[in-house]
Amino acid sequence: MKPAQVGRVHPSARLPKAAETMLWYIVLCLVALVTIFPFVWVLFTSIKGPKDVIYSVPPQLIPHDPTLANYLRVWNQLPVANFFVNSIIVAVVSVILNLFFTSLAAYPFAKMNFRGRDAIFYLLLATFIVPPQLTYIPSFVLAVNVFHYYDTLLALIFPSLATVFNIFLLRQAFKTVPNDLIDAGRMDGASELRIWWSILLPIVRPSLATVAIITFVTQWNDFFWPSLMLHTRERMTLQVGLVALQGMFSSDTRGMAAGVVMTIIPILIVFVTLQRQFVRGLTGAVKG
Amino acid sequence: MIQLGPRQKWREPSWPKPPMTRKFSLTPYLFLAPALLVISVFVLYPMLAVVYYSFTDYSIVTPPVWVGLKNFQTLLHDDVFWLALRNSFIYLLVTPTLIFLCIILAIIVNRKLPGINAFRALYYIPVISGSVAVGISWRLMLETNGLLNSALISMGILKEPVQWLAEPAYSLPIAMLLTTWMGLGYYMMVFLAGLQNISEELYDAAVIDGCNAWQKHFHVSLPGLRPQITFVAVISSLAALEVFNEVYILFGQLGGVLNSAVTMVFYLWRQAFNLHHAGMASAAAMVLLVLTLAFSVMNIRALERGTEEES
């Protein structure tokens, strides 16, 4: 008899396949609602016109009177274009120079034998545990008294020229390069610099992309240190500028929402285009 | 143990010889020099300087004056410091919450469904958006005349609007919720990578042994994820001890009504850059350093124990 058999089937098999798939999509959508609802709400709020209320019971989500006026208001009252340019300068220059310095340093750690190698390496690793905020007091003093780059973009670029984490990551990548390749280069009379540039770097290109992404996102989203350094409006990055906006537009929810959207859009575009490298970069680094 | 005699010295090492010249060469140091210079100036020197500052009376504007342990004594008598320490400890609850939620999330997204990558990406968006933009969005929703109150009132859960951001009892939980929410996607991907390393055969074996869908995750996924769990425990607890942005963006320069959301790093920031007590701030930094070191050692111990059991 057919009905009697149903009881013997494994419980998970009782649900028809289609219904189970449906259920998973519902769960996935509910979680997505939790993670992106604030962004959707901010986006809708940022295009609300004067006739749309911000606070009402029940809440009004979708604007009936959409407008871009909020964006214009923010754009006109704050040097938003400067914020963008400054953020891009800081992130791009940091990425290029950080890649250069850390990949140079990673080569001897991975492939050369020299006095003090392990001592230096473990000293660097030990600094990794120290919260970066601890170093901000002396770094502040250095910025004001020694380097005189307080309130300039240099103050954000200089400390990020070399980072221990990136050196560690690239060292792991260089270690996977076969020694025979390097030896062959040496036989041909190539200098170490030449070997580094034409043999090692091309092989570890995916790891270089990882380092680039980590550095870019960290610099783009950094707030604590930039907020200590930048005070002139025109010299602010997006994150610092957005907090300045919060002070100016404290009673203008629409304007603040527009500011938030303008800050998130660039990094979101980068994320969507480089999604695969992004996730591998920020998460895959874990395995290093 | 094998005796190490003088002979050991001229014996060739048994491991494969690395492709390098044996004689002294400047080359490796030249490769290291730029990075080491930067790290010495911006990491090593500041770490030593902050130790020195912690024993001085220092306002950044005037030169530091040696005062011995006075800063630490002042700290011990500062109620706000103790509150900050307490809050930072409470903040560590973010770690088990994230481990629990993100393992479940990873299990949910670890299946082959059309469009699953799009969902993973949607969960990742809070990770990359930056704490300033995310914090301001939350703040807008939590304001007294914000979305949360109007939603709760229209659902009949609340009668009167609640001042979410001005009520001391809610400050720290709200900041912790924000930190958790921003971390979901990141730690989910860490656990997902771990799940995808677990062999399919283990799950099949578990099913044959009579495990149902949830039991099989308990008996196979959890043990298989041990390295990731340790990693997330280390990283997220260090991050929890270093929280600043969330508190600053949500509650401003005061750190919440009655200092209710002041954490260790927020306390450090206020002492150094708001009140210009750099000496006091450095002393607080020392306490934070000891805390993070203790946590790292504990976590590394746990990691070692974990790998011993595996082997």
Coordinates of C-alpha atoms in Angstrom, one line a residue:
Chain A
M1 CA 0.0 0.0 0.0
K2 CA 1.4 3.4 -0.9
P3 CA 0.3 5.6 2.1
A4 CA 1.9 3.2 4.6
Q5 CA 5.3 3.7 2.9
V6 CA 5.3 7.4 3.5
G7 CA 6.1 6.9 7.1
R8 CA 9.3 5.1 6.4
V9 CA 10.7 7.7 4.1
H10 CA 13.3 10.0 5.7
P11 CA 11.6 13.1 7.1
S12 CA 13.4 15.6 4.8
A13 CA 12.2 13.7 1.8
R14 CA 8.6 14.2 2.8
L15 CA 8.6 17.8 1.5
P16 CA 8.4 17.9 -2.3
K17 CA 11.6 19.3 -3.8
A18 CA 9.9 22.4 -5.2
A19 CA 8.4 23.3 -1.9
E20 CA 11.7 22.9 -0.1
T21 CA 13.4 25.2 -2.7
M22 CA 10.6 27.7 -2.2
L23 CA 11.2 27.6 1.6
W24 CA 14.9 28.3 1.2
Y25 CA 14.2 31.3 -1.0
I26 CA 11.8 32.7 1.6
V27 CA 14.5 32.3 4.3
L28 CA 17.1 33.8 2.0
C29 CA 14.9 36.8 1.2
L30 CA 14.1 37.4 4.9
V31 CA 17.8 37.5 5.7
A32 CA 18.4 39.8 2.7
L33 CA 15.7 42.1 4.1
V34 CA 17.6 42.4 7.4
T35 CA 20.9 43.2 5.7
I36 CA 19.7 45.6 3.1
F37 CA 16.6 47.2 4.4
P38 CA 18.4 50.2 6.0
F39 CA 20.0 51.0 2.7
V40 CA 16.7 50.8 0.8
W41 CA 15.0 53.0 3.4
V42 CA 17.9 55.5 3.2
L43 CA 17.7 55.5 -0.6
F44 CA 13.9 56.2 -0.6
T45 CA 14.3 58.8 2.1
S46 CA 17.0 60.6 0.1
I47 CA 14.5 61.2 -2.8
K48 CA 11.6 62.3 -0.6
G49 CA 10.1 65.6 -1.6
P50 CA 8.8 68.3 0.8
K51 CA 5.3 66.7 0.6
D52 CA 6.5 63.3 1.7
V53 CA 6.5 62.9 5.5
I54 CA 9.5 61.5 7.3
Y55 CA 7.6 60.4 10.4
S56 CA 4.1 59.1 10.3
V57 CA 2.1 56.2 11.7
P58 CA 2.0 53.9 9.8
P59 CA 5.4 54.8 8.2
Q60 CA 5.6 55.9 4.6
L61 CA 8.4 54.1 2.8
I62 CA 8.0 55.0 -0.9
P63 CA 8.0 58.7 -1.8
H64 CA 5.0 60.1 -3.7
D65 CA 6.8 63.3 -4.6
P66 CA 10.3 62.1 -5.6
T67 CA 13.0 64.7 -6.1
L68 CA 16.8 65.1 -6.4
A69 CA 16.7 68.4 -4.6
N70 CA 18.1 66.8 -1.4
Y71 CA 21.2 65.8 -3.3
L72 CA 21.6 69.3 -4.8
R73 CA 21.2 70.9 -1.4
V74 CA 24.0 68.7 0.1
W75 CA 26.2 69.2 -3.0
N76 CA 25.8 73.0 -2.8
Q77 CA 26.4 73.4 0.9
L78 CA 29.4 71.1 1.2
P79 CA 32.4 70.5 -1.1
V80 CA 31.2 67.0 -1.8
A81 CA 33.3 66.9 -5.1
N82 CA 36.4 67.6 -3.0
F83 CA 35.5 64.8 -0.6
F84 CA 35.3 62.4 -3.5
V85 CA 38.5 63.5 -5.1
N86 CA 40.3 63.4 -1.7
S87 CA 39.0 59.9 -0.9
I88 CA 40.1 58.6 -4.3
I89 CA 43.5 60.2 -4.1
V90 CA 44.1 58.7 -0.6
A91 CA 42.9 55.3 -1.5
V92 CA 44.6 55.0 -4.9
V93 CA 48.0 56.4 -3.8
S94 CA 47.9 54.2 -0.7
V95 CA 47.1 51.1 -2.8
I96 CA 49.9 51.7 -5.3
L97 CA 52.6 52.6 -2.8
N98 CA 51.6 50.0 -0.3
L99 CA 51.7 47.3 -3.0
F100 CA 55.2 48.4 -3.9
F101 CA 56.6 48.5 -0.4
T102 CA 55.0 45.4 1.0
S103 CA 55.8 43.2 -2.0
L104 CA 59.4 44.4 -1.9
A105 CA 59.6 43.5 1.8
A106 CA 57.8 40.2 1.3
Y107 CA 60.5 38.8 -1.1
P108 CA 63.4 38.5 1.3
F109 CA 61.1 37.2 4.0
A110 CA 59.9 34.4 1.7
K111 CA 62.9 33.5 -0.4
M112 CA 66.2 34.8 1.1
N113 CA 68.3 33.7 4.1
F114 CA 69.8 36.5 6.1
R115 CA 70.8 37.4 9.6
G116 CA 67.9 38.5 11.7
R117 CA 65.2 37.3 9.3
D118 CA 63.1 35.4 11.8
A119 CA 63.6 38.0 14.6
I120 CA 62.5 40.8 12.3
F121 CA 59.5 38.8 11.0
Y122 CA 58.2 37.8 14.5
L123 CA 58.7 41.4 15.7
L124 CA 56.5 42.5 12.9
L125 CA 53.9 39.8 13.6
A126 CA 53.8 40.8 17.3
T127 CA 52.8 44.3 16.4
F128 CA 49.8 42.8 14.6
I129 CA 48.0 42.2 17.9
V130 CA 48.4 45.8 19.1
P131 CA 45.2 47.8 18.5
P132 CA 46.1 50.6 16.0
Q133 CA 44.3 53.2 18.1
L134 CA 47.0 52.9 20.7
T135 CA 49.5 54.4 18.3
Y136 CA 47.4 57.4 17.4
I137 CA 48.6 59.6 20.2
P138 CA 52.3 59.5 19.2
S139 CA 51.3 59.5 15.5
F140 CA 49.3 62.7 16.2
V141 CA 52.4 64.3 17.8
L142 CA 54.5 63.2 14.9
A143 CA 52.0 64.6 12.4
V144 CA 52.0 68.0 14.1
N145 CA 55.6 68.4 15.3
V146 CA 57.8 66.4 13.0
F147 CA 56.2 65.8 9.6
H148 CA 54.0 69.0 9.6
Y149 CA 51.3 67.3 7.5
Y150 CA 48.5 67.8 10.0
D151 CA 45.3 68.6 8.0
T152 CA 46.6 67.3 4.7
L153 CA 46.0 64.1 2.8
L154 CA 49.6 63.1 3.3
A155 CA 48.7 62.4 6.9
L156 CA 46.4 59.6 5.8
I157 CA 48.8 58.2 3.1
F158 CA 52.1 58.1 5.0
P159 CA 51.1 55.7 7.8
S160 CA 49.5 53.3 5.3
L161 CA 52.6 53.0 3.0
A162 CA 53.5 49.6 4.5
T163 CA 51.3 47.3 6.6
V164 CA 52.3 44.2 8.5
F165 CA 49.3 42.2 7.4
N166 CA 50.0 42.8 3.7
I167 CA 53.6 41.8 4.0
F168 CA 52.5 38.6 5.7
L169 CA 50.0 37.9 3.0
L170 CA 52.5 38.5 0.1
R171 CA 55.2 36.4 1.9
Q172 CA 52.8 33.5 1.9
A173 CA 52.2 34.0 -1.8
F174 CA 55.9 34.3 -2.7
K175 CA 56.6 31.1 -0.8
T176 CA 54.5 29.1 -3.3
V177 CA 56.7 30.2 -6.2
P178 CA 59.1 27.4 -7.0
N179 CA 62.8 28.1 -6.2
D180 CA 63.8 26.7 -9.6
L181 CA 62.3 29.7 -11.3
I182 CA 64.2 32.1 -9.1
D183 CA 67.5 30.0 -9.6
A184 CA 66.9 30.0 -13.4
G185 CA 66.6 33.8 -13.3
R186 CA 69.9 34.0 -11.3
M187 CA 71.7 31.7 -13.8
D188 CA 70.7 34.1 -16.5
G189 CA 72.3 36.9 -14.6
A190 CA 69.2 38.7 -13.6
S191 CA 69.4 41.0 -10.6
E192 CA 67.3 40.4 -7.5
L193 CA 65.2 43.4 -8.4
R194 CA 64.6 42.1 -11.9
I195 CA 63.6 38.6 -10.5
W196 CA 61.2 40.3 -8.1
W197 CA 59.6 42.3 -10.9
S198 CA 59.5 39.9 -13.8
I199 CA 59.3 36.5 -12.2
L200 CA 57.6 36.8 -8.8
L201 CA 55.1 39.6 -9.2
P202 CA 53.4 38.2 -12.3
I203 CA 53.0 34.8 -10.6
V204 CA 51.3 36.2 -7.5
R205 CA 49.0 38.6 -9.3
P206 CA 45.9 37.3 -7.5
S207 CA 47.4 38.0 -4.2
L208 CA 48.4 41.4 -5.3
A209 CA 44.8 42.0 -6.2
T210 CA 43.8 40.8 -2.7
V211 CA 46.2 43.3 -1.1
A212 CA 45.0 46.1 -3.3
I213 CA 41.4 45.5 -2.4
I214 CA 42.1 45.2 1.4
T215 CA 44.1 48.4 1.3
F216 CA 41.5 50.2 -0.8
V217 CA 38.5 49.3 1.3
T218 CA 40.4 50.0 4.6
Q219 CA 41.5 53.5 3.4
W220 CA 38.1 54.3 1.8
N221 CA 36.2 53.5 5.0
D222 CA 38.7 54.7 7.5
F223 CA 37.3 57.3 9.9
F224 CA 39.1 57.5 13.2
W225 CA 42.5 58.6 12.1
P226 CA 41.3 60.9 9.3
S227 CA 38.9 62.6 11.7
L228 CA 41.9 63.4 13.9
M229 CA 43.9 64.8 11.0
L230 CA 41.5 66.6 8.7
H231 CA 39.7 69.8 9.8
T232 CA 39.5 72.1 6.7
R233 CA 36.3 71.3 4.8
E234 CA 38.0 71.2 1.4
R235 CA 40.6 68.6 2.6
M236 CA 38.2 66.1 4.1
T237 CA 37.6 62.6 2.8
L238 CA 34.1 61.3 2.3
Q239 CA 33.8 59.6 5.7
V240 CA 35.0 62.7 7.6
G241 CA 32.8 64.9 5.4
L242 CA 29.8 62.8 6.0
V243 CA 30.2 63.3 9.8
A244 CA 30.6 67.1 9.2
L245 CA 27.3 66.8 7.2
Q246 CA 25.7 65.1 10.2
G247 CA 26.5 68.2 12.2
M248 CA 25.2 70.6 9.7
F249 CA 22.1 68.8 8.6
S250 CA 21.1 67.4 12.0
S251 CA 17.4 68.4 11.5
D252 CA 17.4 67.5 7.7
T253 CA 16.8 63.8 7.5
R254 CA 16.4 63.9 3.7
G255 CA 19.7 65.7 3.2
M256 CA 21.6 63.3 5.5
A257 CA 20.1 60.3 3.7
A258 CA 21.3 61.9 0.4
G259 CA 24.8 62.2 1.9
V260 CA 24.8 58.6 3.0
V261 CA 23.8 57.4 -0.5
M262 CA 26.5 59.5 -2.2
T263 CA 29.1 58.0 0.1
I264 CA 28.1 54.4 -0.4
I265 CA 27.5 54.4 -4.1
P266 CA 31.2 54.5 -5.2
I267 CA 32.3 51.6 -3.0
L268 CA 29.2 49.7 -4.0
I269 CA 30.0 50.1 -7.7
V270 CA 33.5 48.8 -7.1
F271 CA 32.1 45.9 -5.1
V272 CA 29.6 44.9 -7.8
T273 CA 32.2 44.9 -10.5
L274 CA 34.9 43.1 -8.5
Q275 CA 32.6 41.0 -6.4
R276 CA 34.5 37.7 -6.8
Q277 CA 37.9 39.2 -6.0
F278 CA 36.4 41.2 -3.2
V279 CA 35.0 38.3 -1.3
R280 CA 38.1 36.2 -1.9
G281 CA 40.3 39.1 -1.0
L282 CA 38.7 40.0 2.3
T283 CA 37.7 36.5 3.4
G284 CA 40.3 34.3 1.6
A285 CA 43.1 36.3 3.3
V286 CA 42.0 34.3 6.4
K287 CA 43.6 31.1 5.2
G288 CA 47.1 32.8 4.8
Chain B
M1 CA 67.2 14.8 23.5
I2 CA 70.0 14.5 21.1
Q3 CA 73.2 16.1 22.3
L4 CA 74.2 19.1 20.3
G5 CA 78.0 19.1 20.2
P6 CA 80.4 21.5 18.5
R7 CA 80.2 19.2 15.4
Q8 CA 76.7 20.4 14.8
K9 CA 78.1 23.7 13.7
W10 CA 79.8 22.6 10.5
R11 CA 77.2 20.0 9.5
E12 CA 75.2 20.8 6.4
P13 CA 71.6 21.5 7.3
S14 CA 69.4 18.6 6.3
W15 CA 66.6 20.6 4.8
P16 CA 66.7 21.6 1.1
K17 CA 69.0 24.5 0.6
P18 CA 67.1 27.6 -0.3
P19 CA 68.2 29.3 -3.5
M20 CA 70.4 32.0 -2.0
T21 CA 73.9 33.0 -1.6
R22 CA 75.6 32.0 1.6
K23 CA 77.8 35.0 1.9
F24 CA 76.6 38.2 3.5
S25 CA 74.7 40.4 1.2
L26 CA 73.0 43.8 1.6
T27 CA 70.3 42.9 -0.9
P28 CA 67.6 41.5 1.5
Y29 CA 68.0 44.5 3.8
L30 CA 67.6 46.9 0.9
F31 CA 64.4 45.2 -0.1
L32 CA 63.1 45.5 3.5
A33 CA 64.3 49.0 4.2
P34 CA 61.3 51.1 2.9
A35 CA 58.7 49.0 4.6
L36 CA 60.6 48.6 7.8
L37 CA 61.2 52.4 7.9
V38 CA 57.5 53.1 7.6
I39 CA 56.5 50.5 10.2
S40 CA 59.2 51.6 12.6
V41 CA 58.0 55.2 12.4
F42 CA 54.2 54.6 12.5
V43 CA 53.9 51.4 14.6
L44 CA 57.1 50.5 16.6
Y45 CA 58.0 54.1 17.7
P46 CA 54.4 55.0 18.7
M47 CA 54.2 51.8 20.7
L48 CA 57.3 52.7 22.7
A49 CA 56.3 56.4 22.9
V50 CA 52.8 55.5 24.3
V51 CA 54.5 53.5 27.1
Y52 CA 56.6 56.6 28.0
Y53 CA 53.6 59.0 27.8
S54 CA 51.6 56.8 30.2
F55 CA 54.1 57.8 32.9
T56 CA 54.0 61.5 32.1
D57 CA 51.7 64.5 32.4
Y58 CA 51.2 65.4 28.8
S59 CA 48.7 67.6 26.9
I60 CA 50.3 67.3 23.4
V61 CA 50.8 71.1 23.3
T62 CA 53.3 71.2 26.1
P63 CA 56.3 68.8 26.5
P64 CA 55.6 65.6 28.7
V65 CA 56.6 65.8 32.3
W66 CA 57.5 62.6 34.2
V67 CA 54.9 61.8 36.9
G68 CA 55.5 58.1 37.6
L69 CA 52.4 56.1 38.3
K70 CA 50.1 59.1 38.9
N71 CA 48.0 58.5 35.7
F72 CA 47.3 54.9 36.6
Q73 CA 46.2 56.0 40.1
T74 CA 43.9 58.6 38.6
L75 CA 42.5 56.0 36.3
L76 CA 41.7 53.7 39.2
H77 CA 39.6 56.5 40.8
D78 CA 37.8 57.5 37.6
D79 CA 34.3 55.9 37.5
V80 CA 34.1 56.5 33.8
F81 CA 37.2 54.4 33.2
W82 CA 35.7 51.5 35.1
L83 CA 32.4 52.0 33.1
A84 CA 34.4 51.9 29.9
L85 CA 36.2 48.7 31.0
R86 CA 32.9 47.2 31.9
N87 CA 31.3 48.2 28.6
S88 CA 34.2 46.8 26.6
F89 CA 33.8 43.5 28.5
I90 CA 30.1 43.4 27.8
Y91 CA 30.9 44.3 24.2
L92 CA 32.7 40.9 23.9
L93 CA 29.3 39.3 23.8
V94 CA 29.3 40.3 20.1
T95 CA 31.7 37.4 19.5
P96 CA 29.6 34.4 20.5
T97 CA 26.6 36.1 18.9
L98 CA 28.4 36.4 15.6
I99 CA 29.8 32.9 15.7
F100 CA 26.3 31.5 16.3
L101 CA 24.5 33.6 13.7
C102 CA 27.1 33.3 11.0
I103 CA 27.5 29.5 11.2
I104 CA 23.7 29.3 10.7
L105 CA 23.9 31.8 7.9
A106 CA 26.8 29.9 6.2
I107 CA 24.8 26.7 6.4
I108 CA 21.8 28.4 4.8
V109 CA 23.8 29.9 1.9
N110 CA 25.9 26.7 1.4
R111 CA 23.6 25.1 -1.1
K112 CA 23.4 25.2 -4.9
L113 CA 20.4 27.3 -5.8
P114 CA 20.1 29.6 -8.8
G115 CA 21.0 33.1 -7.7
I116 CA 22.7 32.1 -4.4
N117 CA 25.7 34.3 -5.2
A118 CA 23.4 37.3 -5.4
F119 CA 22.1 36.6 -1.9
R120 CA 25.6 36.2 -0.6
A121 CA 26.5 39.5 -2.1
L122 CA 23.5 41.2 -0.5
Y123 CA 24.6 39.9 2.9
Y124 CA 28.0 41.3 2.2
I125 CA 26.9 44.9 1.5
P126 CA 26.9 46.1 5.2
V127 CA 30.5 44.9 5.4
I128 CA 31.9 47.1 2.7
S129 CA 29.6 50.2 3.2
G130 CA 31.7 51.7 6.0
S131 CA 30.7 52.3 9.6
V132 CA 30.1 56.0 9.1
A133 CA 27.4 55.6 6.4
V134 CA 25.9 52.6 8.1
G135 CA 25.9 54.2 11.5
I136 CA 24.2 57.4 10.2
S137 CA 21.5 55.2 8.5
W138 CA 20.8 53.5 11.8
R139 CA 20.8 56.7 13.7
L140 CA 18.2 58.2 11.3
M141 CA 16.0 55.1 11.8
L142 CA 16.3 55.1 15.6
E143 CA 15.6 58.7 16.1
T144 CA 12.6 59.5 18.3
N145 CA 10.6 60.5 15.2
G146 CA 12.3 57.8 13.1
L147 CA 11.2 54.7 11.3
L148 CA 11.5 52.2 14.2
N149 CA 9.1 54.1 16.4
S150 CA 6.5 54.7 13.7
A151 CA 6.7 51.0 12.7
L152 CA 6.4 49.7 16.3
I153 CA 3.5 52.1 17.1
S154 CA 1.6 51.2 13.9
M155 CA 2.0 47.5 14.8
G156 CA 0.6 48.2 18.2
I157 CA 3.8 47.1 20.0
L158 CA 4.4 50.6 21.4
K159 CA 2.0 53.3 22.5
E160 CA 4.4 56.2 22.8
P161 CA 7.6 56.8 20.8
V162 CA 10.7 55.6 22.7
Q163 CA 13.9 57.7 22.8
W164 CA 16.1 54.8 21.7
L165 CA 19.3 56.9 21.5
A166 CA 18.8 58.9 24.7
E167 CA 18.0 56.0 27.0
P168 CA 21.2 54.9 28.7
A169 CA 20.0 51.3 29.1
Y170 CA 19.7 50.9 25.3
S171 CA 22.9 52.6 24.2
L172 CA 25.4 49.8 24.5
P173 CA 23.0 47.1 23.1
I174 CA 22.2 49.3 20.1
A175 CA 26.0 49.8 19.3
M176 CA 26.6 46.0 19.8
L177 CA 23.7 45.2 17.5
L178 CA 25.2 47.5 14.8
T179 CA 28.6 45.9 15.1
T180 CA 27.0 42.4 14.8
W181 CA 24.9 43.5 11.8
M182 CA 28.0 44.9 10.1
G183 CA 29.9 41.7 10.7
L184 CA 27.3 39.2 9.5
G185 CA 28.4 39.0 5.9
Y186 CA 32.1 38.9 6.6
Y187 CA 32.1 36.1 9.1
M188 CA 29.4 34.2 7.1
M189 CA 31.9 34.1 4.2
V190 CA 34.6 32.8 6.5
F191 CA 32.4 30.0 7.7
L192 CA 31.2 29.3 4.2
A193 CA 34.8 28.8 3.0
G194 CA 35.2 26.4 5.9
L195 CA 32.1 24.4 5.1
Q196 CA 33.1 24.0 1.5
N197 CA 36.3 22.4 2.7
I198 CA 34.4 19.7 4.6
S199 CA 34.2 16.5 2.5
E200 CA 30.8 15.5 1.2
E201 CA 31.5 11.9 2.3
L202 CA 31.4 12.9 6.0
Y203 CA 27.8 14.1 5.6
D204 CA 26.8 11.0 3.7
A205 CA 28.3 8.9 6.5
A206 CA 26.3 10.9 9.1
V207 CA 23.1 10.4 7.2
I208 CA 23.7 6.6 7.0
D209 CA 24.3 6.7 10.8
G210 CA 20.8 8.1 11.1
C211 CA 21.4 11.8 11.5
N212 CA 18.7 14.2 10.4
A213 CA 19.4 17.4 8.6
W214 CA 20.2 19.4 11.8
Q215 CA 22.0 16.6 13.7
K216 CA 24.4 16.2 10.7
H217 CA 25.4 19.8 11.0
F218 CA 25.9 19.4 14.7
H219 CA 28.1 16.3 14.3
V220 CA 29.9 17.1 11.1
S221 CA 29.9 20.9 10.4
L222 CA 30.7 22.1 13.8
P223 CA 33.8 20.0 14.4
G224 CA 34.9 20.7 10.8
L225 CA 34.6 24.4 11.4
R226 CA 36.9 24.5 14.4
P227 CA 39.7 26.5 12.7
Q228 CA 37.3 29.1 11.5
I229 CA 35.6 29.3 14.8
T230 CA 38.9 30.0 16.5
F231 CA 39.8 32.6 13.8
V232 CA 36.5 34.4 14.2
A233 CA 36.8 34.3 18.0
V234 CA 40.2 36.0 17.8
I235 CA 39.4 38.6 15.1
S236 CA 35.9 39.6 16.3
S237 CA 36.9 39.8 20.0
L238 CA 39.9 42.0 19.1
A239 CA 37.5 44.1 17.0
A240 CA 35.1 44.3 19.9
L241 CA 37.8 45.6 22.2
E242 CA 38.7 48.2 19.6
V243 CA 35.2 49.6 18.9
F244 CA 35.0 53.3 18.4
N245 CA 33.2 54.3 15.2
E246 CA 29.9 52.8 16.1
V247 CA 29.8 54.6 19.4
Y248 CA 31.0 57.9 18.0
I249 CA 28.5 58.0 15.1
L250 CA 25.5 56.8 17.0
F251 CA 26.0 58.8 20.2
G252 CA 28.3 61.6 19.3
Q253 CA 31.2 63.1 21.3
L254 CA 29.6 62.4 24.6
G255 CA 29.5 58.6 24.1
G256 CA 25.8 58.4 25.0
V257 CA 23.7 59.8 27.9
L258 CA 25.6 59.4 31.2
N259 CA 28.6 57.8 29.3
S260 CA 26.4 54.8 28.7
A261 CA 28.1 53.7 25.5
V262 CA 31.7 54.7 26.4
T263 CA 34.1 51.9 25.5
M264 CA 37.9 51.6 26.2
V265 CA 38.9 53.1 22.8
F266 CA 36.3 55.8 23.1
Y267 CA 37.6 56.7 26.6
L268 CA 41.1 56.8 25.1
W269 CA 40.0 59.1 22.3
R270 CA 38.2 61.5 24.7
Q271 CA 41.0 61.7 27.1
A272 CA 43.6 62.3 24.4
F273 CA 41.9 64.4 21.7
N274 CA 38.9 66.0 23.5
L275 CA 40.2 66.7 27.0
H276 CA 43.9 66.8 26.0
H277 CA 45.0 64.4 28.7
A278 CA 47.4 62.4 26.5
G279 CA 49.2 61.0 29.5
M280 CA 45.9 59.6 31.0
A281 CA 44.9 58.3 27.6
S282 CA 48.2 56.5 27.2
A283 CA 47.7 54.9 30.6
A284 CA 44.3 53.7 29.4
A285 CA 46.0 52.5 26.3
M286 CA 48.4 50.4 28.4
V287 CA 45.4 48.7 30.1
L288 CA 43.8 48.1 26.7
L289 CA 47.1 46.6 25.5
V290 CA 47.3 44.2 28.4
L291 CA 43.7 43.2 27.8
T292 CA 44.2 42.5 24.1
L293 CA 47.5 40.6 24.7
A294 CA 45.7 38.5 27.4
F295 CA 42.9 37.7 24.9
S296 CA 45.3 36.9 22.1
V297 CA 47.3 34.5 24.3
M298 CA 44.0 32.8 25.5
N299 CA 42.8 32.5 22.0
I300 CA 46.1 31.1 20.6
R301 CA 46.2 28.6 23.5
A302 CA 42.7 27.5 22.5
L303 CA 43.8 27.2 18.9
E304 CA 46.8 25.0 19.9
R305 CA 44.6 22.8 22.0
G306 CA 42.2 22.5 19.1
T307 CA 44.9 21.4 16.7
E308 CA 46.4 18.9 19.2
E309 CA 43.1 17.2 19.5
E310 CA 42.7 17.0 15.8
S311 CA 46.1 15.4 15.2

